[in-house]
C-alpha positions as a Markdown table, in Angstrom:
| # | Residue | x | y | z |
|---|---|---|---|---|
| 1 | Unk | 97.0 | 101.8 | 80.7 |
| 2 | Unk | 95.9 | 99.7 | 77.7 |
| 3 | Unk | 94.8 | 101.3 | 74.5 |
| 4 | Unk | 92.5 | 98.8 | 72.9 |
| 5 | Unk | 90.5 | 99.6 | 69.8 |
| 6 | Unk | 87.1 | 98.0 | 69.7 |
| 7 | Unk | 85.6 | 97.4 | 66.3 |
| 8 | Unk | 81.9 | 96.9 | 66.6 |
| 9 | Unk | 79.4 | 95.8 | 64.0 |
| 10 | Unk | 75.7 | 96.3 | 64.6 |
| 11 | Unk | 73.8 | 93.4 | 63.2 |
| 12 | Unk | 70.0 | 93.7 | 62.7 |
| 13 | Unk | 67.6 | 90.8 | 62.7 |
| 14 | Unk | 67.2 | 87.6 | 64.7 |
| 15 | Unk | 69.6 | 85.2 | 62.8 |
| 16 | Unk | 72.3 | 87.9 | 62.4 |
| 17 | Unk | 72.1 | 89.1 | 65.9 |
| 18 | Unk | 72.3 | 85.5 | 67.2 |
| 19 | Unk | 75.8 | 85.5 | 65.7 |
| 20 | Unk | 76.9 | 87.6 | 68.6 |
| 21 | Unk | 76.2 | 84.8 | 71.0 |
| 22 | Unk | 79.5 | 83.1 | 72.1 |
| 23 | Unk | 80.0 | 79.4 | 71.2 |
| 24 | Unk | 80.8 | 77.1 | 74.1 |
| 25 | Unk | 84.5 | 77.0 | 74.9 |
| 26 | Unk | 86.2 | 73.9 | 73.5 |
| 27 | Unk | 86.7 | 71.3 | 76.2 |
| 28 | Unk | 83.9 | 72.6 | 78.5 |
| 29 | Unk | 81.2 | 70.1 | 79.4 |
| 30 | Unk | 83.4 | 67.1 | 78.4 |
| 31 | Unk | 86.5 | 65.4 | 79.7 |
| 32 | Unk | 89.6 | 67.4 | 78.7 |
| 33 | Unk | 93.2 | 66.2 | 79.0 |
| 34 | Unk | 95.5 | 69.2 | 79.4 |
| 35 | Unk | 99.0 | 69.5 | 78.1 |
| 36 | Unk | 101.6 | 68.9 | 80.8 |
| 37 | Unk | 104.9 | 70.3 | 81.9 |
| 38 | Unk | 108.1 | 68.4 | 82.6 |
| 39 | Unk | 107.0 | 67.8 | 86.2 |
| 40 | Unk | 103.8 | 66.1 | 85.0 |
| 41 | Unk | 101.4 | 68.9 | 86.2 |
| 42 | Unk | 98.9 | 70.5 | 83.9 |
| 43 | Unk | 100.2 | 73.5 | 82.0 |
| 44 | Unk | 98.1 | 76.5 | 83.1 |
| 45 | Unk | 100.5 | 79.1 | 81.5 |
| 46 | Unk | 99.2 | 81.8 | 79.2 |
| 47 | Unk | 97.6 | 85.2 | 79.1 |
| 48 | Unk | 93.9 | 85.4 | 79.9 |
| 49 | Unk | 91.3 | 88.2 | 79.3 |
| 50 | Unk | 88.8 | 88.5 | 82.2 |
| 51 | Unk | 86.6 | 91.1 | 80.6 |
| 52 | Unk | 82.9 | 90.0 | 80.7 |
| 53 | Unk | 79.4 | 91.3 | 80.7 |
| 54 | Unk | 78.5 | 88.8 | 83.5 |
| 55 | Unk | 78.2 | 90.8 | 86.7 |
| 56 | Unk | 79.4 | 89.7 | 90.1 |
| 57 | Unk | 75.9 | 89.5 | 91.5 |
| 58 | Unk | 72.8 | 88.3 | 89.5 |
| 59 | Unk | 70.5 | 91.2 | 88.6 |
| 60 | Unk | 67.0 | 91.0 | 90.0 |
| 61 | Unk | 64.5 | 89.0 | 88.0 |
| 62 | Unk | 67.1 | 87.1 | 85.9 |
| 63 | Unk | 67.6 | 83.3 | 85.8 |
| 64 | Unk | 71.0 | 81.8 | 86.5 |
| 65 | Unk | 71.5 | 80.9 | 82.8 |
| 66 | Unk | 70.6 | 82.9 | 79.7 |
| 67 | Unk | 69.0 | 81.4 | 76.7 |
| 68 | Unk | 70.8 | 81.9 | 73.4 |
| 69 | Unk | 68.3 | 84.4 | 72.3 |
| 70 | Unk | 68.7 | 86.4 | 75.5 |
| 71 | Unk | 72.5 | 86.4 | 75.1 |
| 72 | Unk | 72.2 | 87.7 | 71.6 |
| 73 | Unk | 69.8 | 90.5 | 72.6 |
| 74 | Unk | 71.9 | 91.7 | 75.6 |
| 75 | Unk | 75.3 | 91.4 | 73.9 |
| 76 | Unk | 73.8 | 93.2 | 70.9 |
| 77 | Unk | 72.6 | 96.0 | 73.2 |
| 78 | Unk | 76.0 | 96.3 | 74.8 |
| 79 | Unk | 77.7 | 96.5 | 71.3 |
| 80 | Unk | 75.2 | 99.2 | 70.3 |
| 81 | Unk | 76.1 | 101.3 | 73.4 |
| 82 | Unk | 79.8 | 101.0 | 72.5 |
| 83 | Unk | 79.2 | 102.0 | 68.9 |
| 84 | Unk | 77.1 | 105.0 | 70.0 |
| 85 | Unk | 79.7 | 106.2 | 72.5 |
| 86 | Unk | 82.5 | 105.7 | 70.0 |
| 87 | Unk | 81.2 | 108.1 | 67.4 |
| 88 | Unk | 83.6 | 110.9 | 66.4 |
| 89 | Unk | 83.3 | 114.1 | 68.4 |
| 90 | Unk | 82.3 | 117.2 | 66.7 |
| 91 | Unk | 85.3 | 119.5 | 66.0 |
| 92 | Unk | 83.3 | 122.6 | 66.8 |
| 93 | Unk | 81.8 | 121.4 | 70.1 |
| 94 | Unk | 81.9 | 123.7 | 73.1 |
| 95 | Unk | 84.5 | 123.3 | 75.8 |
| 96 | Unk | 83.3 | 121.3 | 78.9 |
| 97 | Unk | 82.6 | 123.4 | 82.0 |
| 98 | Unk | 85.3 | 124.1 | 84.5 |
| 99 | Unk | 85.8 | 121.0 | 86.7 |
| 100 | Unk | 83.8 | 118.8 | 84.4 |
| 101 | Unk | 80.0 | 118.4 | 83.9 |
| 102 | Unk | 79.5 | 116.7 | 87.3 |
| 103 | Unk | 78.6 | 113.3 | 85.9 |
| 104 | Unk | 79.7 | 110.3 | 87.8 |
| 105 | Unk | 82.3 | 107.9 | 86.5 |
| 106 | Unk | 85.7 | 108.3 | 84.9 |
| 107 | Unk | 84.4 | 109.1 | 81.4 |
| 108 | Unk | 82.4 | 112.1 | 82.6 |
| 109 | Unk | 85.1 | 114.2 | 84.1 |
| 110 | Unk | 87.8 | 116.6 | 82.8 |
| 111 | Unk | 90.8 | 114.4 | 82.2 |
| 112 | Unk | 88.7 | 111.2 | 82.4 |
| 113 | Unk | 88.7 | 108.6 | 79.7 |
| 114 | Unk | 86.2 | 108.3 | 76.9 |
| 115 | Unk | 85.0 | 105.0 | 75.6 |
| 116 | Unk | 88.0 | 104.5 | 73.3 |
| 117 | Unk | 90.1 | 103.7 | 76.3 |
| 118 | Unk | 87.6 | 101.4 | 78.0 |
| 119 | Unk | 87.0 | 97.7 | 77.7 |
| 120 | Unk | 84.3 | 96.6 | 80.1 |
| 121 | Unk | 83.5 | 93.4 | 78.3 |
| 122 | Unk | 81.4 | 92.4 | 75.3 |
| 123 | Unk | 80.3 | 88.8 | 76.0 |
| 124 | Unk | 78.8 | 86.8 | 78.9 |
| 125 | Unk | 81.1 | 84.2 | 80.6 |
| 126 | Unk | 80.4 | 80.7 | 79.4 |
| 127 | Unk | 80.7 | 77.8 | 81.9 |
| 128 | Unk | 79.9 | 74.3 | 80.7 |
| 129 | Unk | 78.3 | 75.8 | 77.6 |
| 130 | Unk | 76.0 | 78.0 | 79.7 |
| 131 | Unk | 75.9 | 81.8 | 79.6 |
| 132 | Unk | 75.9 | 82.8 | 83.2 |
| 133 | Unk | 74.2 | 85.9 | 84.7 |
| 134 | Unk | 76.4 | 86.2 | 87.8 |
| 135 | Unk | 79.8 | 85.2 | 88.9 |
| 136 | Unk | 78.3 | 84.3 | 92.3 |
| 137 | Unk | 76.9 | 80.8 | 92.2 |
| 138 | Unk | 76.5 | 80.2 | 96.0 |
| 139 | Unk | 74.2 | 81.4 | 97.5 |
| 140 | Unk | 72.1 | 80.0 | 94.7 |
| 141 | Unk | 70.3 | 83.3 | 94.1 |
| 142 | Unk | 73.5 | 84.8 | 92.8 |
| 143 | Unk | 73.6 | 87.5 | 95.6 |
| 144 | Unk | 76.3 | 88.0 | 98.2 |
| 145 | Unk | 75.3 | 86.9 | 101.7 |
| 146 | Unk | 74.2 | 89.6 | 104.2 |
| 147 | Unk | 76.9 | 91.6 | 106.0 |
| 148 | Unk | 77.5 | 91.1 | 109.7 |
| 149 | Unk | 76.3 | 94.0 | 111.8 |
| 150 | Unk | 79.9 | 95.1 | 112.6 |
| 151 | Unk | 80.7 | 94.9 | 108.9 |
| 152 | Unk | 77.8 | 97.2 | 108.1 |
| 153 | Unk | 79.1 | 99.7 | 110.5 |
| 154 | Unk | 82.6 | 99.6 | 109.0 |
| 155 | Unk | 81.2 | 99.9 | 105.6 |
| 156 | Unk | 79.1 | 102.9 | 106.6 |
| 157 | Unk | 82.2 | 104.6 | 108.1 |
| 158 | Unk | 84.3 | 103.9 | 105.0 |
| 159 | Unk | 81.7 | 105.2 | 102.5 |
| 160 | Unk | 81.3 | 108.3 | 104.6 |
| 161 | Unk | 85.0 | 109.0 | 104.4 |
| 162 | Unk | 86.1 | 111.0 | 101.3 |
| 163 | Unk | 87.5 | 108.9 | 98.6 |
| 164 | Unk | 88.4 | 109.3 | 94.9 |
| 165 | Unk | 86.0 | 106.4 | 94.1 |
| 166 | Unk | 83.1 | 108.8 | 94.4 |
| 167 | Unk | 84.9 | 112.0 | 93.4 |
| 168 | Unk | 83.7 | 113.4 | 90.1 |
| 169 | Unk | 86.4 | 116.0 | 89.9 |
| 170 | Unk | 87.3 | 117.7 | 93.2 |
| 171 | Unk | 85.9 | 116.4 | 96.5 |
| 172 | Unk | 84.9 | 119.4 | 98.6 |
| 173 | Unk | 84.5 | 117.3 | 101.8 |
| 174 | Unk | 86.9 | 118.5 | 104.5 |
| 175 | Unk | 89.9 | 116.1 | 104.9 |
| 176 | Unk | 89.5 | 114.4 | 101.5 |
| 177 | Unk | 93.1 | 115.2 | 100.6 |
| 178 | Unk | 94.7 | 115.7 | 104.0 |
| 179 | Unk | 96.6 | 112.4 | 104.2 |
| 180 | Unk | 98.0 | 110.1 | 101.4 |
| 181 | Unk | 96.6 | 107.1 | 103.3 |
| 182 | Unk | 93.1 | 108.4 | 102.9 |
| 183 | Unk | 93.4 | 108.0 | 99.2 |
| 184 | Unk | 92.2 | 104.7 | 97.7 |
| 185 | Unk | 94.6 | 101.8 | 97.3 |
| 186 | Unk | 94.4 | 101.9 | 93.5 |
| 187 | Unk | 95.1 | 105.7 | 93.4 |
| 188 | Unk | 98.1 | 105.0 | 95.6 |
| 189 | Unk | 99.2 | 102.3 | 93.2 |
| 190 | Unk | 99.3 | 99.6 | 95.9 |
| 191 | Unk | 96.6 | 97.3 | 94.5 |
| 192 | Unk | 94.5 | 97.1 | 91.3 |
| 193 | Unk | 91.2 | 98.8 | 91.4 |
| 194 | Unk | 88.3 | 96.7 | 92.7 |
| 195 | Unk | 89.4 | 93.2 | 93.4 |
| 196 | Unk | 91.5 | 92.9 | 90.2 |
| 197 | Unk | 94.6 | 92.0 | 92.2 |
| 198 | Unk | 92.9 | 89.1 | 93.9 |
| 199 | Unk | 92.3 | 87.0 | 95.6 |
| 200 | Unk | 89.6 | 86.6 | 94.4 |
| 201 | Unk | 90.7 | 87.8 | 91.0 |
| 202 | Unk | 87.6 | 89.5 | 89.6 |
| 203 | Unk | 86.8 | 91.6 | 86.5 |
| 204 | Unk | 87.0 | 95.3 | 87.0 |
| 205 | Unk | 84.5 | 96.1 | 84.2 |
| 206 | Unk | 86.8 | 99.0 | 83.1 |
| 207 | Unk | 90.1 | 98.2 | 81.4 |
| 208 | Unk | 93.4 | 96.4 | 81.8 |
| 209 | Unk | 91.7 | 93.0 | 82.0 |
| 210 | Unk | 94.6 | 90.7 | 81.3 |
| 211 | Unk | 96.3 | 88.1 | 83.6 |
| 212 | Unk | 99.4 | 86.1 | 82.8 |
| 213 | Unk | 100.3 | 82.9 | 84.5 |
| 214 | Unk | 103.9 | 81.7 | 84.7 |
| 215 | Unk | 104.4 | 78.2 | 86.2 |
| 216 | Unk | 107.3 | 76.3 | 87.8 |
| 217 | Unk | 107.3 | 73.2 | 90.1 |
| 218 | Unk | 107.7 | 75.3 | 93.3 |
| 219 | Unk | 106.2 | 78.7 | 92.3 |
| 220 | Unk | 103.3 | 79.9 | 90.3 |
| 221 | Unk | 103.1 | 83.6 | 89.4 |
| 222 | Unk | 100.1 | 85.6 | 88.3 |
| 223 | Unk | 100.8 | 89.0 | 86.7 |
| 224 | Unk | 97.9 | 91.4 | 86.7 |
| 225 | Unk | 97.8 | 94.0 | 84.0 |
| 226 | Unk | 95.9 | 96.5 | 86.3 |
| 227 | Unk | 98.4 | 98.3 | 88.6 |
| 228 | Unk | 101.2 | 95.8 | 87.9 |
| 229 | Unk | 100.3 | 93.4 | 90.8 |
| 230 | Unk | 102.3 | 90.2 | 90.9 |
| 231 | Unk | 101.0 | 87.3 | 93.0 |
| 232 | Unk | 103.6 | 84.6 | 93.9 |
| 233 | Unk | 102.0 | 81.3 | 94.9 |
| 234 | Unk | 104.3 | 79.1 | 96.9 |
| 235 | Unk | 103.6 | 75.4 | 96.1 |
| 236 | Unk | 103.4 | 72.7 | 98.8 |
| 237 | Unk | 104.5 | 75.2 | 101.5 |
| 238 | Unk | 103.3 | 76.3 | 105.0 |
| 239 | Unk | 101.6 | 79.6 | 105.6 |
| 240 | Unk | 103.7 | 82.4 | 107.1 |
| 241 | Unk | 103.3 | 83.2 | 110.8 |
| 242 | Unk | 100.0 | 85.0 | 111.5 |
| 243 | Unk | 101.6 | 88.3 | 112.4 |
| 244 | Unk | 103.0 | 88.7 | 108.8 |
| 245 | Unk | 100.3 | 90.3 | 106.8 |
| 246 | Unk | 100.2 | 91.1 | 103.1 |
| 247 | Unk | 98.0 | 93.3 | 100.9 |
| 248 | Unk | 97.0 | 90.3 | 98.8 |
| 249 | Unk | 97.5 | 87.7 | 101.5 |
| 250 | Unk | 99.9 | 84.7 | 101.7 |
| 251 | Unk | 99.0 | 82.2 | 98.9 |
| 252 | Unk | 100.0 | 78.6 | 99.2 |
| 253 | Unk | 99.2 | 76.1 | 96.4 |
| 254 | Unk | 98.8 | 72.4 | 95.9 |
| 255 | Unk | 97.6 | 70.1 | 93.1 |
| 256 | Unk | 94.4 | 68.1 | 93.5 |
| 257 | Unk | 94.4 | 66.0 | 90.3 |
| 258 | Unk | 94.5 | 68.4 | 87.4 |
| 259 | Unk | 93.2 | 71.4 | 89.5 |
| 260 | Unk | 95.5 | 73.9 | 91.1 |
| 261 | Unk | 94.1 | 74.8 | 94.6 |
| 262 | Unk | 95.4 | 78.0 | 96.2 |
| 263 | Unk | 94.8 | 78.7 | 99.9 |
| 264 | Unk | 95.2 | 82.3 | 100.9 |
| 265 | Unk | 95.3 | 83.7 | 104.5 |
| 266 | Unk | 97.3 | 86.4 | 106.3 |
| 267 | Unk | 95.6 | 89.3 | 104.5 |
| 268 | Unk | 96.3 | 92.9 | 105.6 |
| 269 | Unk | 93.8 | 93.2 | 108.4 |
| 270 | Unk | 93.3 | 96.9 | 107.6 |
| 271 | Unk | 91.4 | 96.0 | 104.4 |
| 272 | Unk | 87.6 | 96.2 | 103.9 |
| 273 | Unk | 85.8 | 94.4 | 101.2 |
| 274 | Unk | 82.5 | 95.8 | 100.0 |
| 275 | Unk | 80.3 | 95.9 | 96.9 |
| 276 | Unk | 79.3 | 99.1 | 95.1 |
| 277 | Unk | 77.0 | 99.6 | 92.0 |
| 278 | Unk | 79.0 | 100.5 | 88.9 |
| 279 | Unk | 76.1 | 100.4 | 86.3 |
| 280 | Unk | 72.4 | 99.4 | 86.3 |
| 281 | Unk | 72.3 | 95.7 | 87.4 |
| 282 | Unk | 76.1 | 95.6 | 87.9 |
| 283 | Unk | 78.1 | 95.6 | 91.1 |
| 284 | Unk | 81.8 | 95.6 | 91.8 |
| 285 | Unk | 83.7 | 94.3 | 94.8 |
| 286 | Unk | 86.0 | 96.9 | 96.1 |
| 287 | Unk | 89.0 | 96.2 | 98.4 |
| 288 | Unk | 90.0 | 99.3 | 100.4 |
| 289 | Unk | 91.9 | 100.4 | 103.4 |
| 290 | Unk | 89.8 | 101.1 | 106.5 |
| 291 | Unk | 92.3 | 103.6 | 107.8 |
| 292 | Unk | 92.7 | 101.7 | 111.1 |
| 293 | Unk | 95.4 | 102.8 | 113.5 |
| 294 | Unk | 98.5 | 100.7 | 113.3 |
| 295 | Unk | 97.9 | 99.0 | 116.7 |
| 296 | Unk | 94.5 | 97.9 | 115.7 |
| 297 | Unk | 95.3 | 96.4 | 112.3 |
| 298 | Unk | 96.1 | 92.8 | 113.5 |
| 299 | Unk | 92.5 | 92.7 | 114.8 |
| 300 | Unk | 91.0 | 94.6 | 111.9 |
| 301 | Unk | 88.2 | 93.6 | 109.5 |
| 302 | Unk | 90.3 | 91.3 | 107.3 |
| 303 | Unk | 92.1 | 89.3 | 109.9 |
| 304 | Unk | 90.0 | 86.2 | 109.5 |
| 305 | Unk | 89.6 | 86.3 | 105.7 |
| 306 | Unk | 90.2 | 83.0 | 104.0 |
| 307 | Unk | 90.1 | 82.4 | 100.2 |
| 308 | Unk | 90.3 | 79.1 | 98.4 |
| 309 | Unk | 90.8 | 79.3 | 94.6 |
| 310 | Unk | 90.6 | 76.5 | 92.0 |
| 311 | Unk | 92.2 | 76.8 | 88.6 |
| 312 | Unk | 91.3 | 74.1 | 86.1 |
| 313 | Unk | 92.2 | 74.0 | 82.4 |
| 314 | Unk | 88.9 | 73.2 | 80.6 |
| 315 | Unk | 90.1 | 73.7 | 77.0 |
| 316 | Unk | 93.2 | 74.6 | 75.0 |
| 317 | Unk | 92.2 | 78.3 | 75.3 |
| 318 | Unk | 90.4 | 78.5 | 78.7 |
| 319 | Unk | 90.6 | 78.1 | 82.4 |
| 320 | Unk | 87.7 | 77.6 | 84.8 |
| 321 | Unk | 88.3 | 79.8 | 87.9 |
| 322 | Unk | 86.3 | 79.0 | 91.0 |
| 323 | Unk | 86.7 | 80.6 | 94.4 |
| 324 | Unk | 85.2 | 80.5 | 97.9 |
| 325 | Unk | 85.5 | 83.3 | 100.4 |
| 326 | Unk | 85.0 | 82.9 | 104.1 |
| 327 | Unk | 85.2 | 85.9 | 106.4 |
| 328 | Unk | 83.0 | 85.5 | 109.6 |
| 329 | Unk | 83.7 | 89.1 | 110.5 |
| 330 | Unk | 82.2 | 90.4 | 107.2 |
| 331 | Unk | 79.6 | 88.0 | 105.8 |
| 332 | Unk | 77.0 | 85.8 | 107.5 |
| 333 | Unk | 78.2 | 82.8 | 105.5 |
| 334 | Unk | 80.9 | 81.8 | 103.0 |
| 335 | Unk | 80.1 | 82.5 | 99.3 |
| 336 | Unk | 81.4 | 81.0 | 96.0 |
| 337 | Unk | 81.9 | 82.3 | 92.5 |
| 338 | Unk | 83.1 | 81.0 | 89.2 |
| 339 | Unk | 83.7 | 82.2 | 85.7 |
| 340 | Unk | 85.8 | 81.2 | 82.7 |
| 341 | Unk | 89.2 | 82.9 | 81.8 |
| 342 | Unk | 89.5 | 82.8 | 78.0 |
| 343 | Unk | 93.0 | 82.8 | 76.7 |
| 344 | Unk | 94.2 | 85.7 | 74.5 |
| 345 | Unk | 97.2 | 86.5 | 72.2 |
| 346 | Unk | 97.1 | 90.1 | 73.3 |
| 347 | Unk | 100.2 | 91.4 | 75.1 |
| 348 | Unk | 100.2 | 92.8 | 78.6 |
| 349 | Unk | 101.3 | 96.4 | 78.6 |
| 350 | Unk | 103.2 | 98.1 | 81.4 |
| 351 | Unk | 101.1 | 100.0 | 83.9 |
| 352 | Unk | 103.4 | 102.9 | 84.7 |
| 353 | Unk | 102.4 | 103.4 | 88.3 |
| 354 | Unk | 104.1 | 102.9 | 91.6 |
| 355 | Unk | 103.7 | 103.9 | 95.2 |
| 356 | Unk | 104.6 | 107.5 | 96.1 |
| 357 | Unk | 104.4 | 108.6 | 92.5 |
| 358 | Unk | 104.5 | 112.3 | 91.6 |
| 359 | Unk | 100.8 | 112.4 | 90.8 |
| 360 | Unk | 99.8 | 111.6 | 94.4 |
| 361 | Unk | 102.3 | 114.2 | 95.6 |
| 362 | Unk | 100.7 | 116.8 | 93.2 |
| 363 | Unk | 97.2 | 115.9 | 94.4 |
| 364 | Unk | 98.2 | 116.7 | 98.0 |
| 365 | Unk | 100.2 | 119.8 | 96.9 |
| 366 | Unk | 97.1 | 121.1 | 95.1 |
| 367 | Unk | 95.0 | 120.5 | 98.2 |
| 368 | Unk | 97.4 | 122.6 | 100.3 |
| 369 | Unk | 97.3 | 125.4 | 97.7 |
| 370 | Unk | 93.5 | 125.3 | 97.9 |
| 371 | Unk | 93.6 | 125.4 | 101.7 |
| 372 | Unk | 95.9 | 128.5 | 101.5 |
| 373 | Unk | 93.6 | 130.3 | 99.1 |
| 374 | Unk | 90.6 | 129.5 | 101.3 |
| 375 | Unk | 92.4 | 130.9 | 104.4 |
| 376 | Unk | 92.9 | 134.3 | 102.6 |
| 377 | Unk | 89.2 | 134.8 | 101.9 |
């Protein structure tokens, strides 16, 4: 978990507020010649901060690009919310009710995080000097394509199943804590929350936003701060046999000019990708296990998923990340997104989490205790 202190200044008035608007990233919108490694390929290495106010899907009624005045207004409003929620708590405040106050979201529950621990983003992503209102750029309306009928059925079944993603404290639904494999992948420390692990690598609008790229001629590694995921991209290689499936797929890379192109297949077919609202006008793509039986997993919802990613250095301190997803069993058509990865000097902190950790064991032990107490009534 990162502990990142946000210092926020509220500026009043048009010219002052406009100072909150980000300047175009150096190198974008013009030819840029990146530094190169000994093998002659562009140097993509560095640590990047993916936190952004730009949502995955474009909010209704918004244009694809924001005017500078709109950017200033929206970023100023976001800063005001952070400042308000970061005010010191009263020392004589009453204790919260048992089990929390029932509000949704991590910050509203007993043991949840307050705003001090969160870093959902403070600026809009800038691409070619434009402030974007969605990561999705194709379809042109900034919305994901419609789901296929079978995908809608899978999604309905998944959302009806108990999960910590909509658990404000203790889920009373029968079966919610009966099986460790029914808990979300992030809670089980298998993958980062949302689609943080990638591909595609997307913001989680929460915390732990950093990615670190390490590059050699035959391997490129992406370390994710959220849940310690490490993607190893094999350069100029063949994909693994189709029966070998991985949680984040099998990634093979190649260079097209100065752009790193990563082709990923062989995803774990047990995984479902779906979009959920996380705030007004903001959605998050979740990657979750469908709970399919072992014999069904090779033919599961993710068996045909294919992701193409493109990484291009567009400035000394920025990468342009573009991806296309094709999954004929999930969406009616392929879709594409892009956003800028700004470089940062901040360190990546250890995410002390691993599969079969004692917290998950205690969750299930607590559920068995609750079952025993209920049986005595």
